[in-house]
Amino acid sequence: MNGQNNGFAGTAEYVASEQLMASVNVAVALQKPLLIKGEPGTGKTMLAEAVAKSLGKKLIIWNIKSTTKAQEGLYVYDTIQRLYDGQFGEEGVDDIARYIKLGKLGEAFESEEQAVLLIDEIDKADLEFPNDLLWELDQMEFYIHETKQTVKARQRPIVIITSNAEKELPDAFLRRCIFHYIDFPDEELMEEIVKTHFPHIGDNLLENAMEVFYWIRSIKDIRKKPSTSELIDWINALQIGGIPLDTLRSRLPFIGVMVKKDEDLQTVRERMN
């Protein structure tokens, strides 16, 4: 049976814990947004891609920036283009609907088939941003003032929201979400994740690389601990470079692939001595 019947169960490329799979499926069943938090590199953004692939649905991504306004996700009225067309005598200038451009949320609502909508890094926007979306995420509709039309979701999208916990999200917003914190993978799960990227990796390389990786993460004074994606990149660099395994701990080749801050590099080198 396929994922559409059984719910989300991860993919060949994305290894999800039992708790994460359960949270996704509960959010889908209850038709509530799934709010995902976790330290960088734990696969928050990739989760939406995996859910869409697993369930056979279209993925729509709304990348949030510090300047993003909630309105942009609904629609934008292109007054500049209308003015430009009016100056040059273009036909249809009186049809305001021609100048209404749907945003990512509007696109998800208009989709004939259920889509997966990723609202990525919601905490980058200002504090009012989540509150400004409460009605739309609850009622699955919004009103276009210029055309006096209401856009209703044809199929309620599966909404996945990620946050890096840079800002506290409003309580009213949190009440409407299913929440899941992605814990950093333990060694058993990490081994499974690495093998999805490198199915033929040698046991010695995997064991040595992971030993160094978790040793660095265990150092108390490290400010930016290496993430899963950085471990993957480091293993790739080690394979390309053909570095002898017995020198990994003593030389830490290509360490800049995993450790990205000057002070952290200094701390690691001090611990080596």
Short mmCIF file of C-alpha atoms in Angstrom, two decimals:
data_model
loop_
_atom_site.label_atom_id
_atom_site.label_comp_id
_atom_site.label_asym_id
_atom_site.label_seq_id
_atom_site.Cartn_x
_atom_site.Cartn_y
_atom_site.Cartn_z
CA MET A 1 0.00 0.00 0.00
CA ASN A 2 1.26 3.51 -0.70
CA GLY A 3 1.88 6.44 1.65
CA GLN A 4 -1.46 8.03 0.74
CA ASN A 5 -3.29 5.18 2.44
CA ASN A 6 -0.93 4.59 5.32
CA GLY A 7 0.02 8.17 6.16
CA PHE A 8 3.52 9.55 6.39
CA ALA A 9 6.22 7.01 7.10
CA GLY A 10 9.35 8.80 5.94
CA THR A 11 11.03 8.27 2.57
CA ALA A 12 14.13 6.53 1.29
CA GLU A 13 15.96 9.87 1.56
CA TYR A 14 14.43 11.14 4.81
CA VAL A 15 14.68 9.06 7.97
CA ALA A 16 12.03 10.16 10.49
CA SER A 17 11.63 9.05 14.08
CA GLU A 18 8.44 7.30 15.19
CA GLN A 19 7.46 10.41 17.19
CA LEU A 20 7.90 12.70 14.18
CA MET A 21 5.89 10.44 11.90
CA ALA A 22 3.13 10.32 14.50
CA SER A 23 3.08 14.12 14.81
CA VAL A 24 2.77 14.55 11.04
CA ASN A 25 -0.08 12.08 10.81
CA VAL A 26 -1.93 13.59 13.78
CA ALA A 27 -1.65 17.07 12.25
CA VAL A 28 -3.01 15.76 8.94
CA ALA A 29 -5.87 13.92 10.64
CA LEU A 30 -6.83 16.92 12.81
CA GLN A 31 -6.35 19.35 9.88
CA LYS A 32 -4.09 21.59 11.93
CA PRO A 33 -0.76 23.25 11.05
CA LEU A 34 2.29 21.33 12.22
CA LEU A 35 4.84 23.60 13.90
CA ILE A 36 8.35 22.15 13.79
CA LYS A 37 11.23 23.38 15.91
CA GLY A 38 14.72 22.01 16.37
CA GLU A 39 18.32 23.12 16.12
CA PRO A 40 19.67 23.91 12.62
CA GLY A 41 20.48 20.87 10.53
CA THR A 42 17.87 18.53 12.01
CA GLY A 43 15.86 18.37 8.78
CA LYS A 44 12.99 20.75 9.53
CA THR A 45 12.73 22.15 6.00
CA MET A 46 13.38 18.78 4.37
CA LEU A 47 10.45 17.32 6.32
CA ALA A 48 7.92 19.14 4.13
CA GLU A 49 9.63 17.82 1.01
CA ALA A 50 9.52 14.30 2.43
CA VAL A 51 5.84 14.58 3.40
CA ALA A 52 4.91 15.82 -0.07
CA LYS A 53 6.87 13.02 -1.73
CA SER A 54 5.57 10.34 0.62
CA LEU A 55 1.93 11.35 0.16
CA GLY A 56 2.25 12.14 -3.53
CA LYS A 57 1.31 15.81 -3.20
CA LYS A 58 2.49 19.11 -4.65
CA LEU A 59 4.86 21.11 -2.43
CA ILE A 60 4.47 24.89 -2.16
CA ILE A 61 7.21 26.73 -0.27
CA TRP A 62 6.80 30.15 1.34
CA ASN A 63 10.25 31.30 2.47
CA ILE A 64 9.88 33.90 5.22
CA LYS A 65 12.28 36.83 5.52
CA SER A 66 12.54 39.65 8.05
CA THR A 67 10.62 41.93 5.68
CA THR A 68 7.86 39.44 4.78
CA LYS A 69 4.29 40.51 5.48
CA ALA A 70 1.37 38.12 5.90
CA GLN A 71 -0.49 39.87 3.09
CA GLU A 72 2.15 38.73 0.60
CA GLY A 73 1.16 35.13 1.20
CA LEU A 74 -2.46 35.87 0.29
CA TYR A 75 -2.29 38.13 -2.74
CA VAL A 76 -0.68 41.26 -4.13
CA TYR A 77 -2.45 43.94 -6.17
CA ASP A 78 -0.01 45.08 -8.87
CA THR A 79 -0.98 48.75 -9.12
CA ILE A 80 2.28 49.67 -10.85
CA GLN A 81 1.64 47.27 -13.74
CA ARG A 82 -1.94 48.50 -14.06
CA LEU A 83 -0.77 52.11 -14.20
CA TYR A 84 1.88 51.21 -16.76
CA ASP A 85 -0.65 49.38 -18.94
CA GLY A 86 -3.06 52.32 -18.69
CA GLN A 87 -0.41 54.74 -19.92
CA PHE A 88 0.28 52.62 -22.98
CA GLY A 89 -3.35 51.91 -23.82
CA GLU A 90 -3.34 48.21 -23.05
CA GLU A 91 -6.73 46.48 -23.22
CA GLY A 92 -8.35 45.12 -20.06
CA VAL A 93 -6.97 47.75 -17.70
CA ASP A 94 -10.43 48.09 -16.14
CA ASP A 95 -10.34 44.39 -15.15
CA ILE A 96 -8.71 44.62 -11.72
CA ALA A 97 -8.62 40.82 -11.42
CA ARG A 98 -5.88 40.76 -14.06
CA TYR A 99 -3.60 42.53 -11.60
CA ILE A 100 -4.26 40.32 -8.59
CA LYS A 101 -1.34 37.92 -8.06
CA LEU A 102 -1.89 35.12 -5.56
CA GLY A 103 0.80 34.49 -2.94
CA LYS A 104 1.92 31.09 -1.71
CA LEU A 105 -1.03 30.64 0.67
CA GLY A 106 -3.41 31.72 -2.08
CA GLU A 107 -1.74 29.28 -4.46
CA ALA A 108 -2.25 26.45 -1.97
CA PHE A 109 -5.93 27.41 -1.57
CA GLU A 110 -6.47 27.51 -5.35
CA SER A 111 -4.84 24.12 -5.95
CA GLU A 112 -7.29 21.59 -7.38
CA GLU A 113 -5.59 18.83 -5.39
CA GLN A 114 -4.45 18.96 -1.77
CA ALA A 115 -1.00 20.50 -1.50
CA VAL A 116 1.67 20.60 1.20
CA LEU A 117 2.39 24.20 2.18
CA LEU A 118 5.71 24.90 3.90
CA ILE A 119 5.92 28.21 5.78
CA ASP A 120 9.65 28.17 6.35
CA GLU A 121 11.33 29.98 9.28
CA ILE A 122 8.25 31.87 10.45
CA ASP A 123 10.18 33.41 13.36
CA LYS A 124 12.23 35.54 10.94
CA ALA A 125 9.25 37.84 10.38
CA ASP A 126 7.98 40.46 12.81
CA LEU A 127 5.98 39.51 15.91
CA GLU A 128 2.62 40.28 14.32
CA PHE A 129 3.17 38.00 11.34
CA PRO A 130 1.77 34.79 12.91
CA ASN A 131 -1.24 36.63 14.35
CA ASP A 132 -1.99 38.11 10.94
CA LEU A 133 -2.46 34.58 9.57
CA LEU A 134 -4.77 33.24 12.30
CA TRP A 135 -8.04 33.75 10.41
CA GLU A 136 -6.72 32.40 7.12
CA LEU A 137 -5.22 29.26 8.67
CA ASP A 138 -8.36 28.66 10.75
CA GLN A 139 -11.03 29.35 8.16
CA MET A 140 -8.98 28.47 5.08
CA GLU A 141 -10.18 31.54 3.23
CA PHE A 142 -9.38 35.21 2.65
CA TYR A 143 -11.05 38.22 1.09
CA ILE A 144 -9.73 40.22 -1.87
CA HIS A 145 -10.92 43.77 -1.27
CA GLU A 146 -10.16 45.05 -4.77
CA THR A 147 -12.39 42.47 -6.48
CA LYS A 148 -14.75 41.82 -3.55
CA GLN A 149 -14.13 38.10 -3.86
CA THR A 150 -13.47 35.45 -1.23
CA VAL A 151 -10.84 32.85 -1.98
CA LYS A 152 -11.66 29.56 -0.23
CA ALA A 153 -9.41 26.53 -0.13
CA ARG A 154 -10.59 23.98 -2.66
CA GLN A 155 -8.68 21.35 -0.71
CA ARG A 156 -7.39 22.13 2.77
CA PRO A 157 -3.59 22.10 2.45
CA ILE A 158 -1.28 20.24 4.80
CA VAL A 159 0.52 23.12 6.49
CA ILE A 160 4.03 22.64 7.91
CA ILE A 161 5.64 25.59 9.69
CA THR A 162 9.28 25.68 10.75
CA SER A 163 10.88 27.86 13.40
CA ASN A 164 14.45 28.24 14.64
CA ALA A 165 13.14 29.67 17.93
CA GLU A 166 14.69 33.08 17.22
CA LYS A 167 11.50 34.67 18.59
CA GLU A 168 8.67 33.50 20.79
CA LEU A 169 5.51 32.85 18.81
CA PRO A 170 2.16 34.21 20.10
CA ASP A 171 0.09 31.92 22.34
CA ALA A 172 -2.98 32.36 20.14
CA PHE A 173 -0.98 31.05 17.21
CA LEU A 174 0.52 28.15 19.17
CA ARG A 175 -2.94 27.01 20.30
CA ARG A 176 -3.88 26.36 16.71
CA CYS A 177 -0.85 24.19 15.92
CA ILE A 178 0.36 20.69 16.57
CA PHE A 179 3.88 21.11 17.95
CA HIS A 180 6.90 18.86 17.50
CA TYR A 181 10.50 19.44 18.51
CA ILE A 182 12.97 17.43 16.43
CA ASP A 183 15.58 16.12 18.83
CA PHE A 184 19.11 15.85 17.53
CA PRO A 185 19.60 12.28 16.23
CA ASP A 186 21.27 9.80 18.53
CA GLU A 187 24.06 7.66 17.08
CA GLU A 188 21.76 4.84 15.98
CA LEU A 189 19.44 7.15 14.06
CA MET A 190 22.37 9.15 12.70
CA GLU A 191 23.94 5.98 11.32
CA GLU A 192 20.70 5.26 9.49
CA ILE A 193 20.59 8.82 8.13
CA VAL A 194 24.19 8.67 6.89
CA LYS A 195 23.56 5.36 5.14
CA THR A 196 20.67 6.87 3.18
CA HIS A 197 23.22 9.27 1.67
CA PHE A 198 26.11 6.79 1.42
CA PRO A 199 24.64 3.28 1.10
CA HIS A 200 28.06 1.69 0.51
CA ILE A 201 30.04 3.55 3.18
CA GLY A 202 32.61 1.43 4.94
CA ASP A 203 31.99 0.59 8.59
CA ASN A 204 35.39 1.97 9.63
CA LEU A 205 34.84 5.33 7.99
CA LEU A 206 31.34 5.63 9.41
CA GLU A 207 32.46 4.67 12.92
CA ASN A 208 35.49 7.00 12.94
CA ALA A 209 33.67 9.96 11.41
CA MET A 210 30.76 9.68 13.82
CA GLU A 211 33.12 9.34 16.80
CA VAL A 212 34.84 12.62 15.87
CA PHE A 213 31.50 14.30 15.08
CA TYR A 214 29.88 13.49 18.43
CA TRP A 215 33.11 14.30 20.27
CA ILE A 216 33.08 17.81 18.79
CA ARG A 217 29.40 18.23 19.65
CA SER A 218 30.13 17.16 23.22
CA ILE A 219 32.67 19.95 23.79
CA LYS A 220 30.98 22.34 26.19
CA ASP A 221 32.38 25.59 24.79
CA ILE A 222 31.46 24.99 21.14
CA ARG A 223 29.12 27.83 20.12
CA LYS A 224 27.87 26.37 16.83
CA LYS A 225 27.70 22.62 17.07
CA PRO A 226 28.04 20.79 13.73
CA SER A 227 24.74 19.63 12.27
CA THR A 228 23.64 16.50 10.44
CA SER A 229 24.11 18.15 7.04
CA GLU A 230 27.65 19.15 7.99
CA LEU A 231 28.47 15.58 9.00
CA ILE A 232 27.20 14.42 5.59
CA ASP A 233 29.38 17.01 3.86
CA TRP A 234 32.41 16.04 5.95
CA ILE A 235 32.05 12.35 5.15
CA ASN A 236 31.76 13.24 1.48
CA ALA A 237 34.94 15.34 1.70
CA LEU A 238 36.76 12.49 3.45
CA GLN A 239 35.74 10.05 0.73
CA ILE A 240 36.82 12.41 -2.04
CA GLY A 241 40.10 13.22 -0.29
CA GLY A 242 40.97 9.60 0.47
CA ILE A 243 42.13 10.48 3.98
CA PRO A 244 43.56 7.59 6.06
CA LEU A 245 41.11 6.70 8.82
CA ASP A 246 43.77 6.49 11.50
CA THR A 247 44.47 10.22 11.14
CA LEU A 248 40.92 11.52 11.55
CA ARG A 249 41.12 12.21 15.28
CA SER A 250 44.74 13.40 15.24
CA ARG A 251 44.60 15.63 12.15
CA LEU A 252 40.89 16.45 11.74
CA PRO A 253 41.18 16.87 7.94
CA PHE A 254 38.73 19.29 6.27
CA ILE A 255 37.53 20.29 9.74
CA GLY A 256 36.26 23.58 8.28
CA VAL A 257 33.45 21.60 6.66
CA MET A 258 32.02 20.95 10.14
CA VAL A 259 33.30 23.75 12.36
CA LYS A 260 32.47 27.21 11.01
CA LYS A 261 33.51 29.69 13.70
CA ASP A 262 37.06 30.82 14.48
CA GLU A 263 36.62 30.49 18.23
CA ASP A 264 35.16 26.98 17.81
CA LEU A 265 38.14 25.92 15.68
CA GLN A 266 40.46 27.18 18.39
CA THR A 267 38.51 25.31 21.06
CA VAL A 268 38.64 22.05 19.10
CA ARG A 269 42.39 22.38 18.52
CA GLU A 270 42.97 23.03 22.22
CA ARG A 271 41.02 19.87 23.12
CA MET A 272 43.14 17.84 20.68
CA ASN A 273 46.32 18.58 22.63
#
